[in-house]
CSV table of C-alpha atoms and ligand atoms in Angstrom, one decimal:
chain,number,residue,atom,x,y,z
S,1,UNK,CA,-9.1,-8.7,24.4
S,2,UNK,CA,-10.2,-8.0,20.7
S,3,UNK,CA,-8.7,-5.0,19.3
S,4,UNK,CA,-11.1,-3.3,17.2
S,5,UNK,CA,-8.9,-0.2,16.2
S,6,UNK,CA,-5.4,0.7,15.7
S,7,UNK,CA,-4.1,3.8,14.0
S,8,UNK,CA,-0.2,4.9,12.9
S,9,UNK,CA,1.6,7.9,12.9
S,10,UNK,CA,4.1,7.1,10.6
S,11,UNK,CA,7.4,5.2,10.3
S,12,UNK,CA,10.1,7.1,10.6
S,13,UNK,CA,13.3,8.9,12.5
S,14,UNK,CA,11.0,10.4,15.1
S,15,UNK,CA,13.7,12.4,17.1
S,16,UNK,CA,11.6,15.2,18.7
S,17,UNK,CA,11.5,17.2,21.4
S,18,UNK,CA,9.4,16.2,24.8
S,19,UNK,CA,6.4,19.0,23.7
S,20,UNK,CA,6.7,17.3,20.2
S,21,UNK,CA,6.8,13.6,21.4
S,22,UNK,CA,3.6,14.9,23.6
S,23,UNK,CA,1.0,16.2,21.4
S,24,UNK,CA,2.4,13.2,18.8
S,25,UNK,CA,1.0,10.9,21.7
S,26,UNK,CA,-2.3,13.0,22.4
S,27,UNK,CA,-3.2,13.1,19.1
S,28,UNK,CA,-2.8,9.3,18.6
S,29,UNK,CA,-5.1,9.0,21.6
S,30,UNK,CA,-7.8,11.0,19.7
S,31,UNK,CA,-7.7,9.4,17.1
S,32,UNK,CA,-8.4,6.4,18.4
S,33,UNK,CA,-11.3,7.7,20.9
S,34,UNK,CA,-12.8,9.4,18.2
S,35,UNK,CA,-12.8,6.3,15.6
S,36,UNK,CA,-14.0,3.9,18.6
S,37,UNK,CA,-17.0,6.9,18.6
S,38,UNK,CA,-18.2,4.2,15.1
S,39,UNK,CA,-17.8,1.1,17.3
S,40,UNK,CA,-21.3,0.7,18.3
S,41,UNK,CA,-23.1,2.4,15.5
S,42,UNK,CA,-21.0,2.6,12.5
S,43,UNK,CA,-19.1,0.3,10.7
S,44,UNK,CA,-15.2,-0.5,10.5
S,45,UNK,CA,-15.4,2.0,7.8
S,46,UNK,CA,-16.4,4.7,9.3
S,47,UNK,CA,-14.1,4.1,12.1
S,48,UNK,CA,-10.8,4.2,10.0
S,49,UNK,CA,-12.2,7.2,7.9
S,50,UNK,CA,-12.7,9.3,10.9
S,51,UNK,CA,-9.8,8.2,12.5
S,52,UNK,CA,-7.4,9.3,9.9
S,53,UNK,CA,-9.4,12.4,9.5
S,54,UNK,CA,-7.9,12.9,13.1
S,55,UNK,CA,-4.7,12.6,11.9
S,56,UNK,CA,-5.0,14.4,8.7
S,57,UNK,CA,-6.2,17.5,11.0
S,58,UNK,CA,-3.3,17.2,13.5
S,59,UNK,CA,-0.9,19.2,11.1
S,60,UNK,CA,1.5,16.9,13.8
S,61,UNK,CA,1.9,14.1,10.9
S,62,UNK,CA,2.7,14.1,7.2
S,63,UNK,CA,-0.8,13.7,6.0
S,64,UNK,CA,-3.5,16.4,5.0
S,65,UNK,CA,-2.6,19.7,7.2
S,66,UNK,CA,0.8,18.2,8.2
S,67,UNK,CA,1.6,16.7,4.3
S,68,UNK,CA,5.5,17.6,3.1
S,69,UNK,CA,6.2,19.1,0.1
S,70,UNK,CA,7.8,18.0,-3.4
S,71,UNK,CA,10.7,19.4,-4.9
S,72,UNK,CA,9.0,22.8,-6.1
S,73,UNK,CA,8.0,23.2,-2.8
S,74,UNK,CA,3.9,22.0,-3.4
S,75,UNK,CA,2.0,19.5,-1.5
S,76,UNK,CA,0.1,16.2,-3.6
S,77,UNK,CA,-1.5,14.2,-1.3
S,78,UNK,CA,-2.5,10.2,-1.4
S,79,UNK,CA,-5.4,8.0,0.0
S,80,UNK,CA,-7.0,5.0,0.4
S,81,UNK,CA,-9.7,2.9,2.0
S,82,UNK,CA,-10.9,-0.8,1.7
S,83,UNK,CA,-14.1,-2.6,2.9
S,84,UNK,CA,-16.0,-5.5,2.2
S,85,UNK,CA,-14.2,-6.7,-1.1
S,86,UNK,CA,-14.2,-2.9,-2.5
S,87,UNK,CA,-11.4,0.0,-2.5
S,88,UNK,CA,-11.6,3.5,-3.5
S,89,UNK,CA,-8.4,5.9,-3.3
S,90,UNK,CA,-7.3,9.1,-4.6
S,91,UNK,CA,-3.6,9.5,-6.2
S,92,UNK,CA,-2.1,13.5,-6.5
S,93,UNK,CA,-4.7,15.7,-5.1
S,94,UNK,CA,-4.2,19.1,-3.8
S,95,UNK,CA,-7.2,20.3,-3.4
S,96,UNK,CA,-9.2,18.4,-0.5
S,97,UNK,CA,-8.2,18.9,3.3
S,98,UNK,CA,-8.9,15.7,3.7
S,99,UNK,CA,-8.0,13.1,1.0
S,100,UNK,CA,-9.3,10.4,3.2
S,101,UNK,CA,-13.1,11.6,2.5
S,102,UNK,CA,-12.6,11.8,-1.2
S,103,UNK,CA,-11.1,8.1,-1.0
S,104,UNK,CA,-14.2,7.1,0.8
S,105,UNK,CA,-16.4,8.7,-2.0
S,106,UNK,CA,-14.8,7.0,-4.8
S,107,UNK,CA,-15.3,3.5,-3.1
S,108,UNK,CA,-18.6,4.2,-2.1
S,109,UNK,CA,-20.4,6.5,-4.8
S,110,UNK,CA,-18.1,5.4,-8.1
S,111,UNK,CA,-17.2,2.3,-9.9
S,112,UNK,CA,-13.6,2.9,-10.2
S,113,UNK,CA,-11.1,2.1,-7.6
S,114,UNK,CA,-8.2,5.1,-8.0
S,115,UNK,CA,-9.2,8.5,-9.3
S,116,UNK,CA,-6.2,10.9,-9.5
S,117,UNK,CA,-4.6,14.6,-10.3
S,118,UNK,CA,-7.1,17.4,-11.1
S,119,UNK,CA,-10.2,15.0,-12.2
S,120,UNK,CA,-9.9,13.9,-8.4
S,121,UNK,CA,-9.5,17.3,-6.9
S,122,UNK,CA,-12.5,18.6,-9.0
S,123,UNK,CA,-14.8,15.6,-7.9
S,124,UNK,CA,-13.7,17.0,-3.9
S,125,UNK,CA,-14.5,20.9,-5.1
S,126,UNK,CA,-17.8,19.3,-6.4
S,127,UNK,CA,-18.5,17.6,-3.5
S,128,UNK,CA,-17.9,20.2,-0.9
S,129,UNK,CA,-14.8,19.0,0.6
S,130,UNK,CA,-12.7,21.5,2.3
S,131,UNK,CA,-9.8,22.9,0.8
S,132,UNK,CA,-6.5,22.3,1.7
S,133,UNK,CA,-4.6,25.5,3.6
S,134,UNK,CA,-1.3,24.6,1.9
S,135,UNK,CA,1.8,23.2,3.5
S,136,UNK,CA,2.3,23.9,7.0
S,137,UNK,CA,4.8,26.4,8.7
S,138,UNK,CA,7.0,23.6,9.9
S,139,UNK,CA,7.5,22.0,6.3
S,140,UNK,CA,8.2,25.3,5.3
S,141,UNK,CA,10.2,25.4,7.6
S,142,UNK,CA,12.2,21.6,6.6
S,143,UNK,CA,12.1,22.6,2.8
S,144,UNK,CA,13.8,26.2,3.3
S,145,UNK,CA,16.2,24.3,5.6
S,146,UNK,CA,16.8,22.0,3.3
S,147,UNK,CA,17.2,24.0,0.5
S,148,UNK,CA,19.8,26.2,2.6
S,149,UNK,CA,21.7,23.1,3.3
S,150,UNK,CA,22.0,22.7,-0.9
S,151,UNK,CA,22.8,26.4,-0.8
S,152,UNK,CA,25.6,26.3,2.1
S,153,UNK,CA,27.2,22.4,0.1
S,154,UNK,CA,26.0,20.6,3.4
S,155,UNK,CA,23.7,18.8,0.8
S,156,UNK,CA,25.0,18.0,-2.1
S,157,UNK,CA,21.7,16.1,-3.8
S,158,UNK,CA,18.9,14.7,-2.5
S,159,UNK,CA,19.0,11.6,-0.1
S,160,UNK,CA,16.2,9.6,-1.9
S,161,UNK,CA,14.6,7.6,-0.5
S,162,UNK,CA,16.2,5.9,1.9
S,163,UNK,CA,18.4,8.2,3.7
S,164,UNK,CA,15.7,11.3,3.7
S,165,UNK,CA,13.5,8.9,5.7
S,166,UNK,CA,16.0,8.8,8.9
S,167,UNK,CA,17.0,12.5,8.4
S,168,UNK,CA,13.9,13.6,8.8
S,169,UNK,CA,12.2,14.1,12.1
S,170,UNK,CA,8.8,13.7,10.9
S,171,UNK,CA,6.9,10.3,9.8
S,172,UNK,CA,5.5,9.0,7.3
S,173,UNK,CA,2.2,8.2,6.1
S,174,UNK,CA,-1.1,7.8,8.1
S,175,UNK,CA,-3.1,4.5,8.6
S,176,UNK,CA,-5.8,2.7,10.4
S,177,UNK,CA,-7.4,-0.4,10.7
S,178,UNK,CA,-10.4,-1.5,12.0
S,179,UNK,CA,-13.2,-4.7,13.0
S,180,UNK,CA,-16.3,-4.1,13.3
S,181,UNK,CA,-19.7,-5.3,14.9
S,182,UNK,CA,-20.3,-7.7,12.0
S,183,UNK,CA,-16.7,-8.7,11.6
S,184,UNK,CA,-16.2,-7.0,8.5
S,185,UNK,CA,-12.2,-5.3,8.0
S,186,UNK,CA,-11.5,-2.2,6.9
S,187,UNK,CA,-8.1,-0.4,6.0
S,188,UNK,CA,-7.4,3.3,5.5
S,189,UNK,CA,-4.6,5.5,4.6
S,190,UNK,CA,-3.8,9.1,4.2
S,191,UNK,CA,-0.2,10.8,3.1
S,192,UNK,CA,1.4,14.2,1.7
S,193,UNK,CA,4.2,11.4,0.1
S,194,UNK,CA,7.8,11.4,0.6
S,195,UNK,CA,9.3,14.7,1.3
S,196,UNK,CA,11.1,16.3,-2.0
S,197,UNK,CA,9.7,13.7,-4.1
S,198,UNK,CA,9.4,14.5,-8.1
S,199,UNK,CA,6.3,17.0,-9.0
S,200,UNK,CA,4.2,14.0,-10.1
S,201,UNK,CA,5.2,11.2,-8.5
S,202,UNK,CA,2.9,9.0,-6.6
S,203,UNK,CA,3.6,6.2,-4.0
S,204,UNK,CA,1.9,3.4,-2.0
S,205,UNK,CA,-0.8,5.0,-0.3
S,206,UNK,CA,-3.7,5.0,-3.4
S,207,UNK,CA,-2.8,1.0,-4.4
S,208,UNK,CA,-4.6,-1.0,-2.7
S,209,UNK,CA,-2.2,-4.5,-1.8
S,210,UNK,CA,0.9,-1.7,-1.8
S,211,UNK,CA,-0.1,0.9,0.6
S,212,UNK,CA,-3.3,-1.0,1.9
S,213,UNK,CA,-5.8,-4.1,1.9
S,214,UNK,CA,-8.1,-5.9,3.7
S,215,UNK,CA,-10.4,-8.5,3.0
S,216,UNK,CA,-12.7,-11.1,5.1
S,217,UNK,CA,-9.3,-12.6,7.2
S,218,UNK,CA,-7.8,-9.4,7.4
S,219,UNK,CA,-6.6,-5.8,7.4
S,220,UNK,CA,-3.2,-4.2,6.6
S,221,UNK,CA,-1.8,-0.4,6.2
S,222,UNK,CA,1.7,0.6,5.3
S,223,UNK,CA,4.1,3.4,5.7
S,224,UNK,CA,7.2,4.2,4.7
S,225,UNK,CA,9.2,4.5,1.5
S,226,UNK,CA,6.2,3.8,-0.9
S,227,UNK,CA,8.4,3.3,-3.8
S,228,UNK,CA,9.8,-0.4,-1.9
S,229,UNK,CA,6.0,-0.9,-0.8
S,230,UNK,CA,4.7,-1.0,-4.0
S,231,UNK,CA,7.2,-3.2,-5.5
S,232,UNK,CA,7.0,-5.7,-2.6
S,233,UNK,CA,2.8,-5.8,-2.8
S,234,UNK,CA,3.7,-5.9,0.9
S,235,UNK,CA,-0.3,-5.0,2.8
S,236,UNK,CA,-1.4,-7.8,0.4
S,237,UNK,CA,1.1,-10.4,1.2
S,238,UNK,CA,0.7,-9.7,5.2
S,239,UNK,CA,-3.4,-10.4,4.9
S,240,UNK,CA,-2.7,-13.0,2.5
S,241,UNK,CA,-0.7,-14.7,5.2
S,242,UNK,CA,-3.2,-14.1,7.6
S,243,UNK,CA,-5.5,-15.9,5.5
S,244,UNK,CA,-3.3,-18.7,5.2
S,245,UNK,CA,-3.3,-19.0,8.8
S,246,UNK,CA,0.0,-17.2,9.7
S,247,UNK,CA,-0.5,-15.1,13.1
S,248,UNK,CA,-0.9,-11.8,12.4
S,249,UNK,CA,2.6,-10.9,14.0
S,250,UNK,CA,4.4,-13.7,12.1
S,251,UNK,CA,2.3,-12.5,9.0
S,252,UNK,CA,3.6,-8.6,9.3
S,253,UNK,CA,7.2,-9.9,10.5
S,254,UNK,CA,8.1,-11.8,7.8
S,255,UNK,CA,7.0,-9.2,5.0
S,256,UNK,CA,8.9,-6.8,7.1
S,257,UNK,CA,11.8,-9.1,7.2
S,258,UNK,CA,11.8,-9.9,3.2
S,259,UNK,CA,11.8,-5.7,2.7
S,260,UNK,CA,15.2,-5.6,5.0
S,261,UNK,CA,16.8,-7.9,2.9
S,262,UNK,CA,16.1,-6.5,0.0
S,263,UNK,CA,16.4,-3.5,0.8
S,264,UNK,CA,17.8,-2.6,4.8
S,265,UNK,CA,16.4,-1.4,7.8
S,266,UNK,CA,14.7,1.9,8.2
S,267,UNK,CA,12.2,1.9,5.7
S,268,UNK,CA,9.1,0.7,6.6
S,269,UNK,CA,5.9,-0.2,9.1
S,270,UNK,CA,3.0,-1.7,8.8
S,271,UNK,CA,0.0,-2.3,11.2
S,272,UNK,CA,-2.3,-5.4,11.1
S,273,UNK,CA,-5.4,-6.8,12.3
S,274,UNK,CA,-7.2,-9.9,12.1
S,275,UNK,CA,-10.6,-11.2,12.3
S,276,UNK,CA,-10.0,-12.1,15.5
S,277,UNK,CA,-9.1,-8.8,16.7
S,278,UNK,CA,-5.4,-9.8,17.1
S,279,UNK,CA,-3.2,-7.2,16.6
S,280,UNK,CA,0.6,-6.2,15.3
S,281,UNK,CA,2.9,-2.8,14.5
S,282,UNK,CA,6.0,-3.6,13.2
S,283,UNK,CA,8.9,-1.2,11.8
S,284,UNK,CA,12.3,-1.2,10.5
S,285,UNK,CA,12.7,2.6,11.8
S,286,UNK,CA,13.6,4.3,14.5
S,287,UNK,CA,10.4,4.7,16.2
S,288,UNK,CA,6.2,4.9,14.6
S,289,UNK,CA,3.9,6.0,16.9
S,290,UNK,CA,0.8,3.5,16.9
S,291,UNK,CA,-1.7,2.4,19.4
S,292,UNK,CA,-4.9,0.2,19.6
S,293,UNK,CA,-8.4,0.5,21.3
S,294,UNK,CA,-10.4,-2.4,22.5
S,295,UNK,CA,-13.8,-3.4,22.3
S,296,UNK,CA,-13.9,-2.9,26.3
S,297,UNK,CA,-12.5,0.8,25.6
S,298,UNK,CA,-9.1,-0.1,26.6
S,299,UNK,CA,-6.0,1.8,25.2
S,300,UNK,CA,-2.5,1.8,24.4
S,301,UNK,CA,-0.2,3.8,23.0
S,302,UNK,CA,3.1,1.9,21.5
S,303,UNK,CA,6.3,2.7,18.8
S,304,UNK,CA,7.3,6.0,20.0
J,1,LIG,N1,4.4,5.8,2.1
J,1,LIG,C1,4.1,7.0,1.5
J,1,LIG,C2,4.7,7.2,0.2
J,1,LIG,O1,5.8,6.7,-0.1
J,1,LIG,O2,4.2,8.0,-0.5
């Protein structure tokens, strides 16, 4: 069995209703048939980026449609993608639907890696992306609850980072990972951030080694609280290890492991691949919906 695709919904709390728990599961599905759509044509690339476009669509994850909001109550939105030795990403855009693409265009069509704020967001107008409808009714919704919950003394400050991750019912970031025809790795992730975050503040998602990597051994994507990512280098460290030798299991276990002890459970997962097409999701939360897709077509849904 080689494992030529896997996708995540997020590391997080994940206590939803059946309906909920559902379409999570359905759209994790699509995701994966519609990235397997590249297998035979495309490259690992192209698998990922349309992949997480699945997911960014959904409005079921926090990620493009589905992205939370900051304090002020506005989305900004991260993402990134690497492939064959080269990473683009895009840090604090609100303009583009899907961040994902505009990632994909700065790796492909600039020389930078990570283009952010309103330079970014005018590249996506430029480029005909799609605008972003602005935050969905559910994270209205959370952030008018929450705010209530200030309101009422239920909440007497906000329970950043670690705590906000388990009370919310929602995940985290998006990711995928992917091995294609000619063995080449790709990694790609998409996120609205962490929920009430600072106006400004970015997290793991647009650095590549942080939120994502991949190289010739293998491929890595994080979610979670990007602020621990980041300062752990933790998707370069896994792939590192795979390179090294280290299973790709042991390789996303022990990463995981050295982020608990620093700093506890619940608050982080990764998925891995390797060049072999071996596979691993791991989390320190409650539950993240991920699955994989087989070069033979077959699927699984795991995490959730
Ligand atoms: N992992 C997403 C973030 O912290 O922004």
């Amino acid at each position: 069995m080689r494992v030529v695709l896997a996708v995540h919904g997020g590391a997080g709390s994940w206590r939803v209703d059946a309906t909920t728990l559902a379409t999570v599961k359905m759209t994790i599905k699509q995701a994966l048939e519609e990235g397997f759509k590249a297998y035979h044509s495309g490259s690992s690339l192209d698998m990922v980026v349309s992949a997480v476009e699945v997911l960014e669509n959904s409005g079921v994850f926090n990620a493009g449609i589905g992205s939370v909001v900051d304090l002020s109550g506005s989305i900004s939105m991260d993402a990134g993608v690497m492939y064959r030795g080269r990473a683009g990403a895009v840090a604090y855009v609100k303009y583009p639907k899907n961040p994902i693409k505009l990632a994909r265009f700065v790796l492909e069509k600039t020389d930078h890696v990570i283009i952010a704020g309103d330079a970014a967001d005018n590249i996506a107008k430029k480029i005909g992306l799609e605008p972003h409808p602005g935050p969905s009714k559910k994270v209205l919704e959370l952030y008018k609850d929450y705010l209530n919950r200030i309101v009422k003394g239920e909440a007497k400050s906000i329970p950043y980072p670690k705590s906000l991750a388990a009370w919310l019912s929602l995940g985290d970031t998006v990711g995928a990972v992917a091995l294609d025809r000619n063995g080449d790795l790709a990694a790609g992730v998409s996120t609205g951030g962490v929920f009430l975050k600072m106006p400004g503040r970015v997290g793991d998602s647009p650095i590549p080694g942080a939120g994502f990597y991949a190289n010739e051994c293998g491929a890595a994507v994080a979610t979670g609280v990007g602020e621990y990512i980041i300062l752990t280098h933790a998707t370069f460290r896994i792939v590192e290890d795979i390179c090294k030798g280290k299973d790709v299991q042991e390789a996303v276990g022990s990463v995981l492991k050295s982020i608990d002890s620093v700093y506890g459970s619940g608050v982080a997962g990764f998925i891995a691949l390797d060049r072999f097409g071996r596979v691993a999701g791991l989390y320190n939360t409650h539950a993240m919906p991920w699955g994989f897709i087989t070069e033979s077509g077959e699927l699984r849904i795991l995490g959730i």
